[in-house]
Coordinates of C-alpha atoms and ligand atoms in Angstrom, one line a residue:
M181 CA -7.7 -44.7 24.5
A182 CA -7.7 -41.7 26.8
C183 CA -11.3 -41.1 25.9
I184 CA -12.4 -44.6 26.7
T185 CA -10.9 -44.2 30.2
F186 CA -12.4 -40.8 30.7
V187 CA -15.7 -41.2 28.8
F188 CA -17.5 -38.8 31.0
L189 CA -15.0 -36.0 30.9
C190 CA -14.5 -36.3 27.1
S191 CA -18.1 -36.2 26.3
S192 CA -18.8 -33.3 28.5
L193 CA -15.9 -31.3 26.9
L194 CA -17.3 -32.2 23.5
F195 CA -20.7 -31.0 24.6
I196 CA -19.2 -27.7 25.8
A197 CA -17.3 -27.2 22.5
V198 CA -20.4 -27.9 20.3
K199 CA -22.7 -25.8 22.4
S200 CA -20.5 -22.8 22.6
R201 CA -19.8 -22.7 18.9
P202 CA -22.8 -20.6 17.7
A203 CA -22.0 -18.0 20.3
T204 CA -18.5 -17.4 19.0
G205 CA -19.2 -17.3 15.2
P206 CA -20.1 -13.9 13.8
K207 CA -23.7 -12.8 13.1
V208 CA -24.1 -12.6 9.3
F209 CA -25.6 -9.6 7.7
D210 CA -26.2 -10.5 4.0
V211 CA -26.4 -7.5 1.7
Q212 CA -29.2 -9.3 -0.3
S213 CA -31.5 -9.2 2.7
Y214 CA -31.2 -5.4 2.4
G215 CA -32.3 -5.4 -1.2
A216 CA -28.8 -5.5 -2.9
K217 CA -28.7 -7.2 -6.3
G218 CA -25.7 -8.7 -7.9
D219 CA -26.9 -8.0 -11.4
G220 CA -24.3 -5.4 -12.4
K221 CA -27.0 -2.7 -12.8
T222 CA -29.0 -2.1 -9.7
D223 CA -27.5 0.8 -7.6
N224 CA -26.7 -0.9 -4.3
T225 CA -25.4 2.2 -2.5
N226 CA -28.4 2.5 -0.1
A227 CA -28.5 -1.3 0.6
F228 CA -24.8 -1.3 1.5
T229 CA -25.1 1.8 3.7
K230 CA -28.0 0.2 5.6
V231 CA -26.4 -3.2 6.0
W232 CA -23.2 -1.6 7.4
K233 CA -25.2 0.6 9.8
D234 CA -27.1 -2.4 11.2
A235 CA -24.1 -4.7 11.4
C236 CA -21.9 -2.0 13.1
A237 CA -24.6 -1.1 15.6
W238 CA -25.6 -4.7 16.4
N239 CA -25.0 -5.4 20.0
G240 CA -22.8 -8.6 19.9
R241 CA -19.2 -9.6 19.8
S242 CA -18.6 -10.3 16.2
R243 CA -20.5 -9.5 12.9
L244 CA -19.9 -10.2 9.2
V245 CA -21.2 -8.2 6.3
Y246 CA -21.6 -10.7 3.5
I247 CA -21.4 -9.9 -0.2
P248 CA -22.1 -13.1 -2.2
K249 CA -20.9 -13.9 -5.7
G250 CA -22.3 -11.6 -8.3
T251 CA -21.6 -8.1 -9.6
F252 CA -22.7 -5.4 -7.2
Y253 CA -22.8 -1.9 -8.7
L254 CA -22.0 0.5 -6.0
G255 CA -21.7 4.3 -5.7
G256 CA -19.4 6.1 -3.2
V257 CA -19.9 4.7 0.3
T258 CA -18.4 5.5 3.7
F259 CA -18.5 2.7 6.3
Q260 CA -18.0 4.4 9.6
G261 CA -17.4 3.1 13.1
P262 CA -16.9 2.7 15.9
C263 CA -18.8 -0.5 15.8
K264 CA -19.8 -2.5 18.8
G265 CA -17.2 -5.2 18.3
K266 CA -15.3 -7.0 15.6
I267 CA -16.5 -6.6 12.0
S268 CA -15.8 -8.5 8.8
F269 CA -16.5 -7.2 5.4
F270 CA -16.6 -10.4 3.3
I271 CA -16.6 -9.9 -0.4
E272 CA -17.1 -13.0 -2.5
G273 CA -18.3 -11.3 -5.6
T274 CA -17.3 -8.1 -7.4
L275 CA -18.0 -4.5 -6.4
L276 CA -18.4 -2.3 -9.5
A277 CA -17.7 1.4 -9.4
P278 CA -19.6 3.9 -11.5
T279 CA -17.8 4.6 -14.8
N280 CA -18.3 8.3 -14.4
N281 CA -16.1 9.7 -11.6
D282 CA -18.8 12.4 -10.8
D283 CA -21.2 9.7 -9.8
I284 CA -18.9 8.7 -6.9
K285 CA -19.2 12.1 -5.2
K286 CA -16.4 11.3 -2.8
E287 CA -12.6 11.3 -2.8
T288 CA -12.7 7.6 -2.0
W289 CA -15.1 5.1 -3.6
I290 CA -15.2 2.7 -0.6
N291 CA -14.1 4.3 2.6
F292 CA -13.7 2.7 6.0
R293 CA -13.3 5.1 8.9
Y294 CA -12.9 5.0 12.7
I295 CA -13.0 1.2 13.1
D296 CA -11.1 -1.2 15.2
Y297 CA -10.9 -5.0 14.5
L298 CA -12.0 -4.7 10.8
T299 CA -11.3 -7.6 8.4
V300 CA -11.8 -7.1 4.7
S301 CA -11.6 -10.4 2.9
G302 CA -13.4 -13.0 0.9
G303 CA -11.5 -13.5 -2.4
G304 CA -13.6 -10.9 -4.3
T305 CA -12.8 -7.9 -6.5
I306 CA -13.3 -4.2 -6.3
N307 CA -13.4 -2.9 -9.8
G308 CA -12.9 0.9 -10.1
Q309 CA -13.6 1.0 -13.9
G310 CA -11.0 3.6 -14.3
K311 CA -10.4 3.3 -18.0
K312 CA -12.5 6.3 -19.1
S313 CA -11.2 8.6 -16.2
W314 CA -7.6 8.0 -17.0
L315 CA -8.1 10.0 -20.2
L316 CA -9.2 13.0 -18.0
N317 CA -6.1 12.9 -15.9
D318 CA -3.8 15.8 -16.9
C319 CA -2.3 16.3 -13.4
H320 CA 1.2 16.4 -14.9
K321 CA 0.5 19.7 -16.5
N322 CA -2.6 21.0 -14.7
D323 CA -2.7 21.7 -11.0
N324 CA -6.4 21.9 -11.0
C325 CA -6.8 18.5 -12.6
P326 CA -10.0 16.6 -11.8
K327 CA -9.7 14.8 -8.5
L328 CA -10.4 11.1 -9.3
A329 CA -11.5 8.6 -6.7
T330 CA -9.3 6.1 -4.9
N331 CA -10.7 2.6 -4.9
M332 CA -10.6 1.8 -1.2
G333 CA -9.5 3.9 1.8
F334 CA -8.9 3.2 5.4
D335 CA -8.8 6.2 7.8
F336 CA -8.3 5.9 11.6
V337 CA -8.6 2.2 11.4
K338 CA -6.7 0.1 13.9
K339 CA -5.9 -3.6 14.6
S340 CA -7.3 -4.5 11.3
R341 CA -6.5 -6.4 8.1
I342 CA -7.3 -6.8 4.4
Q343 CA -6.5 -10.1 2.8
G344 CA -7.3 -12.0 -0.4
I345 CA -8.9 -9.1 -2.2
T346 CA -8.2 -7.9 -5.8
S347 CA -8.2 -4.2 -6.6
L348 CA -8.7 -3.6 -10.3
N349 CA -8.5 -0.5 -12.5
S350 CA -8.8 2.2 -9.9
K351 CA -9.5 5.7 -11.2
A352 CA -6.7 7.1 -9.0
G353 CA -5.0 5.1 -6.3
H354 CA -6.0 1.6 -5.3
L355 CA -5.7 1.3 -1.5
N356 CA -5.1 4.3 0.7
F357 CA -4.2 4.3 4.4
F358 CA -4.3 7.3 6.6
F359 CA -3.8 7.2 10.4
V360 CA -3.9 3.5 10.6
D361 CA -2.2 1.5 13.3
H362 CA -1.5 -2.3 13.5
F363 CA -2.7 -3.1 10.0
D364 CA -2.0 -6.2 8.0
I365 CA -2.2 -6.4 4.2
S366 CA -1.7 -9.9 2.8
G367 CA -2.6 -11.9 -0.2
V368 CA -3.8 -8.8 -2.0
K369 CA -3.7 -8.4 -5.8
I370 CA -3.5 -5.0 -7.4
T371 CA -3.9 -4.6 -11.1
A372 CA -4.1 -1.7 -13.5
P373 CA -2.2 -1.1 -16.8
G374 CA 1.3 0.3 -16.6
H375 CA 0.2 3.4 -18.5
S376 CA -2.7 4.3 -16.2
P377 CA -1.9 7.7 -14.5
N378 CA -1.6 8.2 -10.7
T379 CA -2.8 4.7 -9.9
D380 CA -0.6 4.2 -6.8
G381 CA -1.0 0.6 -5.5
I382 CA -0.7 1.2 -1.7
K383 CA -0.4 4.7 -0.4
I384 CA 0.2 5.3 3.3
G385 CA 0.4 8.4 5.5
L386 CA 0.6 9.0 9.3
S387 CA 0.5 5.3 10.1
S388 CA 2.4 2.8 12.2
N389 CA 3.0 -0.9 12.7
M390 CA 2.0 -2.1 9.2
Q391 CA 2.7 -5.3 7.4
I392 CA 2.4 -5.8 3.7
S393 CA 3.1 -9.4 2.5
N394 CA 2.3 -12.0 -0.2
T395 CA 1.0 -9.3 -2.4
H396 CA 1.3 -8.7 -6.2
I397 CA 1.1 -5.1 -7.5
S398 CA 1.0 -4.2 -11.2
T399 CA 0.0 -0.6 -11.8
G400 CA 0.8 2.8 -13.4
D401 CA 2.4 4.6 -10.5
D402 CA 4.2 3.6 -7.2
C403 CA 3.5 0.0 -6.2
I404 CA 3.9 1.2 -2.6
A405 CA 4.2 4.8 -1.5
I406 CA 5.3 5.6 2.0
L407 CA 4.5 9.2 2.8
S408 CA 4.9 11.5 5.8
G409 CA 4.6 10.2 9.4
N410 CA 5.0 6.5 8.9
T411 CA 6.9 4.2 11.4
N412 CA 7.6 0.6 11.8
F413 CA 6.7 -1.1 8.5
D414 CA 7.4 -4.7 7.3
I415 CA 7.1 -5.4 3.6
Y416 CA 7.9 -8.9 2.3
N417 CA 7.1 -11.3 -0.5
V418 CA 5.8 -8.6 -2.7
T419 CA 6.1 -8.5 -6.4
C420 CA 5.9 -5.2 -8.2
G421 CA 5.6 -4.5 -12.0
P422 CA 4.7 -2.7 -14.0
G423 CA 4.9 0.2 -11.7
H424 CA 7.1 2.9 -10.2
G425 CA 8.6 0.7 -7.4
I426 CA 8.5 1.0 -3.6
S427 CA 8.9 4.6 -2.7
V428 CA 9.5 6.6 0.4
G429 CA 8.1 10.0 -0.6
S430 CA 7.8 12.2 -2.3
L431 CA 8.5 14.4 0.7
G432 CA 9.9 17.8 1.3
K433 CA 7.4 20.2 0.0
D434 CA 5.2 20.6 3.1
K435 CA 6.4 22.1 6.4
D436 CA 4.0 19.9 8.4
E437 CA 5.6 16.6 7.4
R438 CA 6.6 14.1 10.1
K439 CA 9.5 11.6 10.2
V440 CA 9.6 8.2 8.5
E441 CA 11.3 5.6 10.6
G442 CA 11.7 1.9 10.5
L443 CA 11.0 0.3 7.1
R444 CA 12.0 -3.2 6.3
V445 CA 11.6 -4.5 2.7
K446 CA 12.5 -8.1 2.1
D447 CA 12.1 -10.9 -0.4
T448 CA 10.7 -8.7 -3.1
V449 CA 10.9 -8.8 -6.9
F450 CA 10.6 -5.9 -9.3
T451 CA 9.8 -6.7 -12.9
G452 CA 10.0 -4.1 -15.7
T453 CA 9.4 -1.2 -13.3
T454 CA 10.6 2.3 -13.8
N455 CA 12.1 2.3 -10.3
G456 CA 12.9 -0.3 -7.7
L457 CA 13.9 1.0 -4.3
R458 CA 13.4 4.7 -4.2
I459 CA 13.5 7.7 -1.8
K460 CA 12.4 10.9 -3.3
T461 CA 12.5 14.4 -1.9
W462 CA 11.9 17.8 -3.6
E463 CA 14.5 20.5 -3.8
S464 CA 13.0 22.7 -1.1
P465 CA 13.9 23.5 2.5
A466 CA 10.2 23.5 3.6
S467 CA 10.4 20.3 5.5
S468 CA 13.2 19.2 7.8
I469 CA 12.2 15.7 8.9
V470 CA 14.4 12.7 9.2
I471 CA 14.0 9.5 7.1
S472 CA 15.8 6.8 9.0
N473 CA 16.3 3.1 9.8
L474 CA 15.5 1.6 6.4
V475 CA 16.6 -2.0 5.5
Y476 CA 16.2 -3.4 2.0
E477 CA 17.2 -7.0 1.8
N478 CA 17.0 -10.0 -0.7
I479 CA 15.6 -8.1 -3.6
Q480 CA 15.6 -9.0 -7.3
M481 CA 15.5 -6.5 -10.1
I482 CA 14.4 -7.7 -13.5
N483 CA 14.9 -5.1 -16.2
V484 CA 14.3 -2.2 -13.9
E485 CA 15.1 1.3 -15.2
N486 CA 16.5 2.7 -12.0
P487 CA 17.0 -0.2 -9.4
I488 CA 18.3 1.8 -6.5
D489 CA 17.4 5.5 -6.5
I490 CA 17.8 7.9 -3.7
N491 CA 16.9 11.2 -5.2
Q492 CA 16.9 14.5 -3.3
K493 CA 16.4 16.5 -6.4
Y494 CA 13.0 14.9 -7.2
C495 CA 11.3 16.6 -10.1
P496 CA 8.8 14.3 -12.0
Y497 CA 7.6 16.9 -14.5
P498 CA 10.3 19.5 -15.2
P499 CA 10.6 22.3 -14.9
C500 CA 10.1 22.1 -11.1
Q501 CA 10.2 24.8 -8.6
K502 CA 13.7 24.7 -7.1
L503 CA 13.6 26.5 -3.7
G504 CA 17.0 25.3 -2.4
E505 CA 18.6 22.2 -1.2
S506 CA 16.3 19.6 0.5
H507 CA 16.5 19.8 4.3
I508 CA 15.4 16.2 4.7
Q509 CA 18.0 14.0 6.5
I510 CA 18.3 10.5 5.2
Q511 CA 20.2 8.1 7.4
D512 CA 20.7 4.5 8.4
V513 CA 19.9 2.9 5.1
T514 CA 21.0 -0.7 4.5
L515 CA 20.8 -2.2 1.0
K516 CA 21.7 -5.9 1.2
N517 CA 21.7 -8.7 -1.3
I518 CA 20.2 -6.8 -4.3
W519 CA 20.7 -8.4 -7.7
G520 CA 19.5 -8.4 -11.2
T521 CA 19.4 -6.2 -14.3
S522 CA 19.3 -2.5 -14.8
M523 CA 17.8 -1.0 -18.0
T524 CA 19.9 2.2 -17.5
K525 CA 23.6 2.6 -16.9
V526 CA 23.2 4.2 -13.4
A527 CA 22.1 1.1 -11.5
V528 CA 22.8 2.6 -8.1
K529 CA 22.0 6.3 -7.6
L530 CA 22.6 8.0 -4.3
Q531 CA 22.0 11.6 -4.9
C532 CA 21.6 13.4 -1.6
S533 CA 21.2 16.9 -0.3
K534 CA 24.3 19.1 -0.1
K535 CA 23.0 20.7 3.1
F536 CA 22.0 17.4 4.7
P537 CA 24.2 14.6 3.2
C538 CA 22.9 11.0 3.6
K539 CA 24.5 9.3 6.6
D540 CA 25.3 5.7 7.3
V541 CA 24.3 4.2 4.0
K542 CA 25.4 0.6 3.9
L543 CA 25.8 -1.4 0.7
V544 CA 26.2 -5.2 1.1
D545 CA 26.4 -7.7 -1.7
I546 CA 25.1 -5.8 -4.7
N547 CA 25.0 -7.3 -8.1
L548 CA 23.2 -5.2 -10.7
T549 CA 24.2 -5.5 -14.3
H550 CA 23.5 -3.5 -17.4
K551 CA 23.9 -4.5 -21.0
G552 CA 24.0 -1.7 -23.5
I553 CA 26.1 0.2 -26.0
D554 CA 26.8 2.7 -23.2
G555 CA 28.8 0.1 -21.3
P556 CA 28.4 -1.7 -18.0
A557 CA 26.4 -0.4 -14.9
I558 CA 27.8 2.3 -12.7
A559 CA 27.0 3.8 -9.3
F560 CA 26.5 7.5 -8.8
C561 CA 27.1 9.3 -5.5
Q562 CA 26.5 12.8 -4.4
N563 CA 26.7 14.0 -0.8
V564 CA 26.6 10.6 0.7
E565 CA 28.5 9.0 3.5
G566 CA 28.5 5.2 4.2
S567 CA 30.3 1.9 3.7
A568 CA 30.3 -1.1 1.4
S569 CA 31.1 -4.7 1.8
G570 CA 30.7 -8.1 0.0
K571 CA 30.5 -8.4 -3.7
M572 CA 29.9 -5.0 -5.4
I573 CA 28.7 -4.8 -9.0
P574 CA 28.8 -2.0 -10.1
P575 CA 31.7 -0.8 -8.0
H576 CA 30.4 1.5 -5.2
C577 CA 31.2 5.2 -5.0
L578 CA 31.0 5.8 -1.3
N579 CA 33.9 7.4 0.5
Ligands
NAG896 C1 4.3 -15.1 -1.8 O1 3.2 -14.4 -2.3 C2 2.5 -15.1 -3.3 C3 1.3 -14.2 -3.7 O2 1.7 -13.0 -4.3 C4 2.0 -16.5 -2.7 O3 1.4 -17.2 -3.8 C5 3.2 -17.2 -2.2 O4 2.7 -18.4 -1.6 C6 3.9 -16.4 -1.2 N1 5.1 -17.1 -0.7 C7 5.3 -17.4 0.5 C8 6.6 -18.0 0.8 O5 4.6 -17.1 1.5
NAG897 C1 26.1 -11.2 -10.9 O1 25.0 -11.6 -11.6 C2 25.2 -12.2 -12.9 C3 23.9 -12.4 -13.6 O2 23.1 -11.3 -13.6 C4 26.0 -13.4 -12.8 O3 26.4 -13.9 -14.0 C5 27.3 -13.1 -12.0 O4 28.0 -14.3 -11.7 C6 27.0 -12.4 -10.6 N1 28.2 -12.0 -10.0 C7 28.5 -12.3 -8.7 C8 29.8 -11.8 -8.2 O5 27.7 -12.9 -8.0

């Protein structure tokens, strides 16, 4: 009706809308126009490097690097900015890594660096083909173990996102974040076998204002690892398992570490993981940072070995070097509405530093049960101060 009355106005608005559309859509850079072939064999490293260079340097508002359906074999690549505006990396097909780690020649197979307004999406898969390299991983007994490549890394990337991408069988970690700010991870799927070594799902350092949501992670190491210098994180609707849980740390070995502050984990399910919610620091005075303001809420544990695990005597491969009590201060930790089943008797472990006892740990509505010949679940406390309220299974051990 309104349009009949204002025919002239409506049609001219429509005209403006239609006319302005091509100017706002991104310019598409198709990898195939650069000679890339999705046949699973052709080495597309040069084609991808060139397409990125042209797209990044193109003098317009918004550009999109397009990878269609197909299997694109790709060696190690670095996609570097800054670009002249927003850039999308749109993967419909599969990117296939070299089987041999030496053919990657980089720490990270696909590395994005120094970019603002990057979107990685498209529903496609990055396949790290890690199976053969996992056999080479002997890092638990050899400090000079071969350094295997991470699937995808983001360094110095801001105001950006990755969504709707699958990361498969990485040689080492799946997604690595270093010095990123305002970054959104959603609808991502991360998959590797539970026995694959050091295949952390999402590993983050020196980053801020990150969100991880609607994501499924099954892998051989931490589902999410939050390392030194991370602030303001929101994690919700994440499923983890198999894997080693959502971890802060490990920390405490390195004197240059920075604080971890402001982590919220909500609406998350752990299934068959070795750990659930975990904070791990080494027995060393090297680092004296604070880990604070952590909230874990609405979390289900299904057959998790160690559902709640604050461990300031972290030692994954004994014997570990013990250089003294941890000097890391853990404080302001809320664990609220956490329920399910523990595979071991100690369902709640709060083992803090004697020199720097944990402060202000709040337990609210915990219901973690254990069935075994060793009896029902228990909580274990050491050097921890806090409070408990609501239902409490197992009974808490705070004082
Ligand atoms: C939670 O994440 C899954 C993907 O892992 C998605 O299918 C589901 O829709 C999400 N739920 C909500 C409420 O967003
Ligand atoms: C705790 O969880 C169990 C199932 O795991 C349930 O049977 C029980 O009623 C719950 N207890 C409380 C107090 O909610």
